Amino acid sequence: MSEEFLPFSRPTISRAAIDDVVACLESGWITTGPRVAQFTEALQTYLGAPYVLPLANATAGLHLTLLALNLQPGDEVITTPMTFAATLNTIILAGAKPVLVDIDPTTYNMDLNLLEEAITEKTRVIMPVHFAGLPVDLDQLYEIADRHRLRVIEDAAHAIGAEYKGKRIGSMGDIQVFSFHPNKNMTTGEGGCVVTRDAGLAKQVGLLRFHGIDREAWNRYGKSGKQDYEVVLPGFKYNMMDIQGAIGLHQLRELDSFNARRAELANRYQEALADWPQWTLPEQPDYDHKHVWHIYTPLLNPDVAHMDREEFMTAMKEKNIGTGLHYRAAHLYPYYRENFGFKLGDFPHAESVSDRIVSLPLFPLMTDAEHDRVLDVMYSIFK
Ligand SMILES: *Cc1c(COP(=O)(O)O)cnc(C)c1O
């Protein structure tokens, strides 16, 4: 019996979004313009944030915020080993040194109880990740950051729509960076944004985003705009296009319903797998929060399952079910080992999770029948 391949993630693109992309293409204005301006306002309203800067992707957002903070060689940025390469790479590209703090093995978020030990006189920024859309304990994080006078960049790539103590991620704190990659909770194709309440930082990121030019293309060439501008620094080309903005406007309207379906499916896994000895399930902390389940990532217990994670992923693929790996512990990749002296044993919780974690299929369009199929196939694989 051959059933259709079920991917571990798939974006939901409405007919209205497709129609608006076509309208954008036909309008004669494809790059940064009125649709990105509208998307910016919609994000400001949704997030309750004064400064939102849409960008080509979230990696650009991490890069530009770190550059805007003017890090000097030798400065240290603290982050987690349980993240995507972009988090560490941008720290290095901004000229700083990544310093890692091990994770809590039950939530996979940075263990904030270990954070203070990692702070030195060189530390400038703390860059936690809201793993899978589960907010880190922001009260504890900012208490430590404020006491040591450190900036915070929340890598919120997984966390749009998530809440901490009744407030949306992005509505408070220092700086947040969201991703709109196709696998994330909402998409613009590629895309991302920086969010802050710091006017100076927003201005600097705005300049770095577009050639160091202090006005965007629409203002310069639009009906009302003047054509002259100043270049005040050597900037990048990290602006978001209107084609992306068109998709984003529609995605943002649907985001809460996407996240509600994600939570439903994740809870369905949590209930169905609760009695399976082959799995150790992700846990949630006691503080009040809303988890947006960007991914559903249990840990495989290889001794009980009689197979390792790679064998499990291969067996699922043979049954036409996709799985993902988010993430292998970053400190064990060759570049970081060789340049920053990380080694096996440095972060035991991250390493144990890294060996056993797997992302099961989870996306808003996934049906209950498809969910049941995943469970049935896993049952047959373990039997
Ligand atoms: C996806 C992701 C990024 C990068 O996002 P892009 O929009 O693809 O650049 C950064 N950090 C984490 C934790 C991510 O999952």
Tab-separated table of C-alpha atoms and ligand atoms in Angstrom:
chain	number	residue	atom	x	y	z
A	1	MET	CA	0.000	0.000	0.000
A	2	SER	CA	1.632	3.245	-1.069
A	3	GLU	CA	0.270	6.362	0.552
A	4	GLU	CA	1.267	9.860	-0.446
A	5	PHE	CA	4.424	11.267	1.165
A	6	LEU	CA	3.591	13.227	4.315
A	7	PRO	CA	6.181	15.981	4.871
A	8	PHE	CA	7.122	17.060	8.406
A	9	SER	CA	6.126	20.631	7.516
A	10	ARG	CA	4.203	22.396	4.762
A	11	PRO	CA	3.102	26.040	4.496
A	12	THR	CA	-0.588	27.021	4.234
A	13	ILE	CA	-1.037	29.536	1.401
A	14	SER	CA	-4.567	30.854	0.874
A	15	ARG	CA	-6.134	31.641	-2.507
A	16	ALA	CA	-6.428	35.286	-1.349
A	17	ALA	CA	-2.659	35.431	-0.743
A	18	ILE	CA	-1.962	33.972	-4.188
A	19	ASP	CA	-4.328	36.494	-5.787
A	20	ASP	CA	-2.594	39.344	-3.959
A	21	VAL	CA	0.851	38.164	-5.110
A	22	VAL	CA	-0.474	38.197	-8.675
A	23	ALA	CA	-1.937	41.680	-8.124
A	24	CYS	CA	1.447	42.820	-6.773
A	25	LEU	CA	3.253	41.442	-9.827
A	26	GLU	CA	0.746	43.147	-12.141
A	27	SER	CA	0.924	46.457	-10.267
A	28	GLY	CA	4.391	47.284	-11.553
A	29	TRP	CA	5.801	47.574	-8.001
A	30	ILE	CA	7.438	44.314	-6.907
A	31	THR	CA	10.155	45.275	-4.436
A	32	THR	CA	9.898	47.204	-1.131
A	33	GLY	CA	6.850	49.447	-1.303
A	34	PRO	CA	3.240	49.841	-0.189
A	35	ARG	CA	2.636	46.181	0.681
A	36	VAL	CA	5.700	46.007	2.924
A	37	ALA	CA	4.555	49.283	4.530
A	38	GLN	CA	1.122	47.752	5.209
A	39	PHE	CA	2.703	44.536	6.495
A	40	THR	CA	4.919	46.599	8.820
A	41	GLU	CA	1.872	48.362	10.302
A	42	ALA	CA	-0.009	45.073	10.660
A	43	LEU	CA	2.948	43.557	12.539
A	44	GLN	CA	3.218	46.645	14.785
A	45	THR	CA	-0.444	46.245	15.693
A	46	TYR	CA	-0.289	42.461	16.168
A	47	LEU	CA	2.886	42.559	18.249
A	48	GLY	CA	2.124	45.806	20.083
A	49	ALA	CA	5.570	47.114	19.172
A	50	PRO	CA	6.573	50.604	17.996
A	51	TYR	CA	9.434	49.553	15.705
A	52	VAL	CA	9.157	46.629	13.303
A	53	LEU	CA	11.611	46.204	10.418
A	54	PRO	CA	10.778	43.547	7.819
A	55	LEU	CA	13.840	41.994	6.185
A	56	ALA	CA	14.905	39.434	3.581
A	57	ASN	CA	15.146	36.769	6.328
A	58	ALA	CA	15.700	36.346	10.069
A	59	THR	CA	19.411	35.641	9.649
A	60	ALA	CA	19.697	39.207	8.300
A	61	GLY	CA	17.833	40.395	11.398
A	62	LEU	CA	20.234	38.692	13.795
A	63	HIS	CA	23.197	39.969	11.763
A	64	LEU	CA	22.013	43.596	11.623
A	65	THR	CA	20.963	43.875	15.269
A	66	LEU	CA	24.341	42.512	16.375
A	67	LEU	CA	26.134	44.958	14.037
A	68	ALA	CA	23.965	47.830	15.294
A	69	LEU	CA	25.099	47.036	18.846
A	70	ASN	CA	28.676	47.829	17.741
A	71	LEU	CA	30.416	44.753	19.080
A	72	GLN	CA	34.202	44.931	19.350
A	73	PRO	CA	36.654	42.068	18.697
A	74	GLY	CA	36.780	39.905	21.827
A	75	ASP	CA	33.233	40.792	22.892
A	76	GLU	CA	31.148	37.791	23.871
A	77	VAL	CA	27.560	36.907	22.993
A	78	ILE	CA	25.891	34.165	25.017
A	79	THR	CA	23.542	31.749	23.263
A	80	THR	CA	22.393	28.124	23.279
A	81	PRO	CA	23.897	25.102	21.504
A	82	MET	CA	20.361	23.859	20.667
A	83	THR	CA	19.744	26.192	17.739
A	84	PHE	CA	20.157	26.651	14.007
A	85	ALA	CA	23.568	27.616	12.604
A	86	ALA	CA	22.350	31.177	11.845
A	87	THR	CA	22.397	32.064	15.544
A	88	LEU	CA	26.099	31.282	15.974
A	89	ASN	CA	27.125	32.387	12.477
A	90	THR	CA	25.735	35.896	12.866
A	91	ILE	CA	27.539	36.348	16.194
A	92	ILE	CA	30.797	35.444	14.439
A	93	LEU	CA	30.007	37.604	11.375
A	94	ALA	CA	29.423	40.561	13.706
A	95	GLY	CA	32.972	40.088	15.007
A	96	ALA	CA	32.123	38.623	18.406
A	97	LYS	CA	32.729	35.294	20.114
A	98	PRO	CA	29.852	32.848	20.724
A	99	VAL	CA	29.675	31.594	24.323
A	100	LEU	CA	27.259	28.744	24.973
A	101	VAL	CA	25.113	27.792	27.945
A	102	ASP	CA	23.674	24.271	28.229
A	103	ILE	CA	19.944	23.646	27.920
A	104	ASP	CA	17.243	22.445	30.262
A	105	PRO	CA	16.805	18.865	28.980
A	106	THR	CA	13.009	18.929	29.481
A	107	THR	CA	12.193	22.145	27.553
A	108	TYR	CA	15.358	22.408	25.351
A	109	ASN	CA	15.538	26.138	26.202
A	110	MET	CA	18.738	27.692	27.592
A	111	ASP	CA	19.071	26.763	31.287
A	112	LEU	CA	18.900	30.233	32.831
A	113	ASN	CA	20.215	28.854	36.114
A	114	LEU	CA	23.556	28.339	34.340
A	115	LEU	CA	23.544	31.734	32.602
A	116	GLU	CA	25.310	33.827	35.227
A	117	GLU	CA	28.327	31.495	35.368
A	118	ALA	CA	28.900	32.202	31.657
A	119	ILE	CA	28.904	36.006	32.025
A	120	THR	CA	32.360	37.656	31.965
A	121	GLU	CA	33.530	41.275	31.671
A	122	LYS	CA	33.582	40.690	27.883
A	123	THR	CA	29.904	39.705	27.676
A	124	ARG	CA	27.742	42.218	25.788
A	125	VAL	CA	24.632	40.384	24.601
A	126	ILE	CA	22.468	37.430	25.622
A	127	MET	CA	20.792	35.711	22.672
A	128	PRO	CA	18.372	32.994	23.827
A	129	VAL	CA	16.095	31.015	21.497
A	130	HIS	CA	12.401	30.428	22.306
A	131	PHE	CA	12.806	26.795	21.276
A	132	ALA	CA	9.878	25.396	19.249
A	133	GLY	CA	7.855	28.466	20.279
A	134	LEU	CA	8.089	27.900	24.033
A	135	PRO	CA	9.034	31.256	25.626
A	136	VAL	CA	12.073	31.270	27.904
A	137	ASP	CA	11.435	32.661	31.406
A	138	LEU	CA	11.674	36.345	30.474
A	139	ASP	CA	11.444	37.646	34.068
A	140	GLN	CA	14.470	35.596	35.083
A	141	LEU	CA	16.317	36.410	31.835
A	142	TYR	CA	15.855	40.196	32.026
A	143	GLU	CA	16.571	40.287	35.770
A	144	ILE	CA	20.016	38.818	35.001
A	145	ALA	CA	20.523	40.950	31.860
A	146	ASP	CA	19.596	44.175	33.668
A	147	ARG	CA	21.790	43.432	36.674
A	148	HIS	CA	24.807	42.921	34.365
A	149	ARG	CA	23.774	45.740	31.965
A	150	LEU	CA	23.596	43.406	28.960
A	151	ARG	CA	21.536	43.739	25.792
A	152	VAL	CA	19.147	40.915	24.864
A	153	ILE	CA	18.346	39.706	21.355
A	154	GLU	CA	15.604	37.090	21.553
A	155	ASP	CA	15.957	34.686	18.618
A	156	ALA	CA	12.187	34.424	18.197
A	157	ALA	CA	12.358	32.587	14.853
A	158	HIS	CA	9.993	29.903	16.247
A	159	ALA	CA	7.842	32.136	18.389
A	160	ILE	CA	5.488	34.479	16.527
A	161	GLY	CA	2.187	34.463	18.391
A	162	ALA	CA	3.703	32.967	21.564
A	163	GLU	CA	2.974	34.634	24.909
A	164	TYR	CA	4.748	35.013	28.239
A	165	LYS	CA	2.546	35.826	31.245
A	166	GLY	CA	-0.262	37.040	28.996
A	167	LYS	CA	1.931	39.242	26.755
A	168	ARG	CA	3.013	38.469	23.200
A	169	ILE	CA	6.670	37.792	22.474
A	170	GLY	CA	7.694	41.003	20.694
A	171	SER	CA	5.525	43.277	22.856
A	172	MET	CA	8.137	43.711	25.616
A	173	GLY	CA	11.837	43.370	26.334
A	174	ASP	CA	14.798	44.565	24.273
A	175	ILE	CA	15.025	43.093	20.731
A	176	GLN	CA	13.226	40.183	19.020
A	177	VAL	CA	13.940	38.621	15.625
A	178	PHE	CA	11.172	36.618	13.916
A	179	SER	CA	11.508	34.349	10.858
A	180	PHE	CA	8.996	33.932	8.033
A	181	HIS	CA	10.767	30.973	6.396
A	182	PRO	CA	8.272	28.469	4.840
A	183	ASN	CA	8.688	26.010	7.741
A	184	LYS	CA	8.003	28.634	10.427
A	185	ASN	CA	4.631	29.461	12.024
A	186	MET	CA	3.889	32.012	9.293
A	187	THR	CA	5.717	32.641	6.035
A	188	THR	CA	6.532	35.255	3.405
A	189	GLY	CA	8.516	32.743	1.312
A	190	GLU	CA	11.833	33.834	2.737
A	191	GLY	CA	11.558	36.687	5.225
A	192	GLY	CA	11.887	37.912	8.766
A	193	CYS	CA	11.727	41.016	10.922
A	194	VAL	CA	13.433	42.853	13.762
A	195	VAL	CA	11.269	44.208	16.581
A	196	THR	CA	12.382	46.694	19.219
A	197	ARG	CA	11.335	49.564	21.447
A	198	ASP	CA	14.724	51.287	20.989
A	199	ALA	CA	14.374	54.126	18.432
A	200	GLY	CA	18.131	54.456	17.933
A	201	LEU	CA	18.596	50.768	17.257
A	202	ALA	CA	15.628	50.739	14.844
A	203	LYS	CA	17.152	53.658	12.931
A	204	GLN	CA	20.536	51.915	12.681
A	205	VAL	CA	19.024	48.587	11.549
A	206	GLY	CA	16.972	50.557	8.990
A	207	LEU	CA	20.145	52.082	7.540
A	208	LEU	CA	22.093	48.812	7.549
A	209	ARG	CA	19.143	47.098	5.857
A	210	PHE	CA	19.371	49.195	2.693
A	211	HIS	CA	22.840	50.360	1.572
A	212	GLY	CA	23.146	52.861	4.429
A	213	ILE	CA	20.619	55.000	2.557
A	214	ASP	CA	18.222	56.793	4.843
A	215	ARG	CA	15.152	56.595	2.606
A	216	GLU	CA	13.669	53.550	0.927
A	217	ALA	CA	13.090	53.068	-2.793
A	218	TRP	CA	9.364	53.870	-2.626
A	219	ASN	CA	10.048	57.297	-1.098
A	220	ARG	CA	12.752	58.075	-3.621
A	221	TYR	CA	10.934	57.053	-6.756
A	222	GLY	CA	7.297	57.223	-5.692
A	223	LYS	CA	5.000	60.031	-6.808
A	224	SER	CA	5.684	62.286	-3.847
A	225	GLY	CA	9.322	61.420	-3.137
A	226	LYS	CA	12.412	63.388	-3.942
A	227	GLN	CA	15.154	61.530	-5.787
A	228	ASP	CA	18.140	62.617	-3.711
A	229	TYR	CA	19.474	60.754	-0.700
A	230	GLU	CA	22.563	60.436	1.461
A	231	VAL	CA	24.670	57.345	2.102
A	232	VAL	CA	25.676	57.526	5.750
A	233	LEU	CA	27.332	54.112	6.162
A	234	PRO	CA	28.150	51.025	4.057
A	235	GLY	CA	24.953	49.013	4.416
A	236	PHE	CA	23.650	45.669	3.215
A	237	LYS	CA	20.817	44.711	0.821
A	238	TYR	CA	18.488	42.971	3.244
A	239	ASN	CA	15.131	44.636	2.422
A	240	MET	CA	11.875	42.689	2.067
A	241	MET	CA	10.044	42.738	-1.301
A	242	ASP	CA	6.368	43.653	-1.776
A	243	ILE	CA	5.804	40.151	-3.184
A	244	GLN	CA	6.787	38.873	0.269
A	245	GLY	CA	4.774	41.579	2.038
A	246	ALA	CA	1.673	40.505	0.095
A	247	ILE	CA	1.993	36.933	1.398
A	248	GLY	CA	2.782	38.140	4.916
A	249	LEU	CA	-0.319	40.322	5.186
A	250	HIS	CA	-2.542	37.307	4.560
A	251	GLN	CA	-0.478	34.958	6.741
A	252	LEU	CA	-0.620	37.323	9.710
A	253	ARG	CA	-4.437	37.380	9.578
A	254	GLU	CA	-4.443	33.573	9.764
A	255	LEU	CA	-1.587	33.192	12.244
A	256	ASP	CA	-3.681	32.669	15.386
A	257	SER	CA	-5.715	29.928	13.692
A	258	PHE	CA	-2.510	28.301	12.371
A	259	ASN	CA	-1.074	28.308	15.885
A	260	ALA	CA	-4.293	26.954	17.396
A	261	ARG	CA	-4.197	23.971	15.014
A	262	ARG	CA	-0.485	23.433	15.768
A	263	ALA	CA	-1.293	23.299	19.495
A	264	GLU	CA	-4.153	20.862	18.870
A	265	LEU	CA	-1.876	18.501	16.931
A	266	ALA	CA	0.956	18.801	19.458
A	267	ASN	CA	-1.403	18.024	22.335
A	268	ARG	CA	-2.723	15.062	20.352
A	269	TYR	CA	0.890	13.730	20.156
A	270	GLN	CA	1.463	14.423	23.852
A	271	GLU	CA	-1.640	12.415	24.794
A	272	ALA	CA	-1.146	9.579	22.305
A	273	LEU	CA	2.553	9.082	23.143
A	274	ALA	CA	2.318	9.546	26.914
A	275	ASP	CA	2.462	5.778	27.574
A	276	TRP	CA	5.061	4.881	24.950
A	277	PRO	CA	8.359	3.940	26.630
A	278	GLN	CA	10.142	4.563	23.305
A	279	TRP	CA	9.705	8.324	23.815
A	280	THR	CA	10.557	11.002	26.339
A	281	LEU	CA	8.170	13.886	25.667
A	282	PRO	CA	8.851	17.634	25.785
A	283	GLU	CA	7.702	19.295	29.012
A	284	GLN	CA	6.370	22.745	29.758
A	285	PRO	CA	7.485	25.015	32.601
A	286	ASP	CA	5.226	26.185	35.451
A	287	TYR	CA	5.128	29.877	34.526
A	288	ASP	CA	2.145	31.175	32.559
A	289	HIS	CA	2.839	30.994	28.829
A	290	LYS	CA	1.386	30.207	25.407
A	291	HIS	CA	3.421	27.722	23.373
A	292	VAL	CA	3.050	27.986	19.563
A	293	TRP	CA	4.571	24.600	18.666
A	294	HIS	CA	6.707	25.531	15.659
A	295	ILE	CA	7.904	21.908	15.835
A	296	TYR	CA	6.964	18.858	17.893
A	297	THR	CA	10.172	17.262	19.110
A	298	PRO	CA	10.158	14.251	21.435
A	299	LEU	CA	13.347	12.350	22.349
A	300	LEU	CA	13.775	8.775	21.154
A	301	ASN	CA	14.877	6.279	23.830
A	302	PRO	CA	17.112	4.022	21.696
A	303	ASP	CA	17.450	1.208	24.252
A	304	VAL	CA	13.667	0.731	24.397
A	305	ALA	CA	13.027	1.449	20.719
A	306	HIS	CA	15.876	-0.902	19.661
A	307	MET	CA	16.974	1.645	17.075
A	308	ASP	CA	18.735	4.985	17.026
A	309	ARG	CA	17.298	8.265	15.766
A	310	GLU	CA	18.783	7.883	12.245
A	311	GLU	CA	17.314	4.389	11.914
A	312	PHE	CA	13.957	5.709	13.088
A	313	MET	CA	14.010	8.566	10.548
A	314	THR	CA	14.931	6.143	7.749
A	315	ALA	CA	12.168	3.700	8.753
A	316	MET	CA	9.615	6.539	8.716
A	317	LYS	CA	10.821	7.691	5.307
A	318	GLU	CA	10.419	4.165	3.946
A	319	LYS	CA	6.777	4.379	5.041
A	320	ASN	CA	6.420	7.735	3.255
A	321	ILE	CA	6.518	9.938	6.350
A	322	GLY	CA	8.957	12.832	6.621
A	323	THR	CA	10.654	13.809	9.873
A	324	GLY	CA	13.070	16.622	10.725
A	325	LEU	CA	16.160	17.097	12.876
A	326	HIS	CA	16.118	20.311	14.924
A	327	TYR	CA	18.904	20.386	15.942
A	328	ARG	CA	22.247	18.708	16.286
A	329	ALA	CA	24.105	20.516	19.079
A	330	ALA	CA	25.819	23.440	17.341
A	331	HIS	CA	29.105	23.294	19.286
A	332	LEU	CA	29.987	19.946	17.684
A	333	TYR	CA	30.086	21.264	14.101
A	334	PRO	CA	33.665	21.455	12.776
A	335	TYR	CA	33.926	25.241	12.319
A	336	TYR	CA	32.905	26.034	15.888
A	337	ARG	CA	35.002	23.202	17.364
A	338	GLU	CA	38.094	24.297	15.477
A	339	ASN	CA	37.750	28.026	16.042
A	340	PHE	CA	36.290	28.232	19.543
A	341	GLY	CA	37.646	25.050	21.151
A	342	PHE	CA	34.285	23.420	21.838
A	343	LYS	CA	34.410	19.665	22.397
A	344	LEU	CA	32.251	16.650	23.165
A	345	GLY	CA	31.245	16.765	26.828
A	346	ASP	CA	31.023	20.584	27.055
A	347	PHE	CA	27.201	20.688	27.140
A	348	PRO	CA	25.939	17.242	28.194
A	349	HIS	CA	22.201	18.023	28.131
A	350	ALA	CA	22.379	19.521	24.626
A	351	GLU	CA	24.447	16.537	23.463
A	352	SER	CA	21.994	13.968	24.833
A	353	VAL	CA	19.049	15.826	23.265
A	354	SER	CA	21.022	16.258	20.034
A	355	ASP	CA	21.458	12.484	19.696
A	356	ARG	CA	17.799	11.630	20.327
A	357	ILE	CA	15.602	14.537	19.155
A	358	VAL	CA	13.333	14.201	16.116
A	359	SER	CA	10.668	16.500	14.650
A	360	LEU	CA	7.456	14.622	13.861
A	361	PRO	CA	5.073	15.930	11.160
A	362	LEU	CA	3.218	19.039	12.345
A	363	PHE	CA	1.637	21.764	10.211
A	364	PRO	CA	-1.774	23.474	10.251
A	365	LEU	CA	-3.157	21.636	7.188
A	366	MET	CA	-2.339	18.219	8.667
A	367	THR	CA	-5.546	16.232	9.196
A	368	ASP	CA	-6.452	14.009	12.150
A	369	ALA	CA	-6.315	11.058	9.710
A	370	GLU	CA	-2.730	11.961	8.763
A	371	HIS	CA	-1.890	12.308	12.456
A	372	ASP	CA	-3.308	8.825	13.089
A	373	ARG	CA	-1.255	7.503	10.189
A	374	VAL	CA	1.952	8.819	11.807
A	375	LEU	CA	1.039	7.084	15.070
A	376	ASP	CA	0.129	3.817	13.293
A	377	VAL	CA	3.386	3.792	11.345
A	378	MET	CA	5.423	4.457	14.499
A	379	TYR	CA	3.562	1.648	16.232
A	380	SER	CA	4.408	-0.761	13.393
A	381	ILE	CA	8.057	0.345	13.351
A	382	PHE	CA	8.555	-0.249	17.071
A	383	LYS	CA	6.678	-3.580	17.046
B	1	LIG	C1	14.919	29.561	11.037
B	1	LIG	C2	15.800	30.051	12.110
B	1	LIG	C3	16.665	31.139	11.936
B	1	LIG	C4	16.895	31.776	10.595
B	1	LIG	O1	15.731	32.187	9.971
B	1	LIG	P1	15.766	32.572	8.406
B	1	LIG	O2	14.534	33.390	8.219
B	1	LIG	O3	15.741	31.276	7.646
B	1	LIG	O4	17.017	33.333	8.151
B	1	LIG	C5	17.368	31.596	13.017
B	1	LIG	N1	17.268	31.008	14.227
B	1	LIG	C6	16.485	29.941	14.428
B	1	LIG	C7	16.397	29.349	15.799
B	1	LIG	C8	15.733	29.423	13.378
B	1	LIG	O5	14.972	28.340	13.579
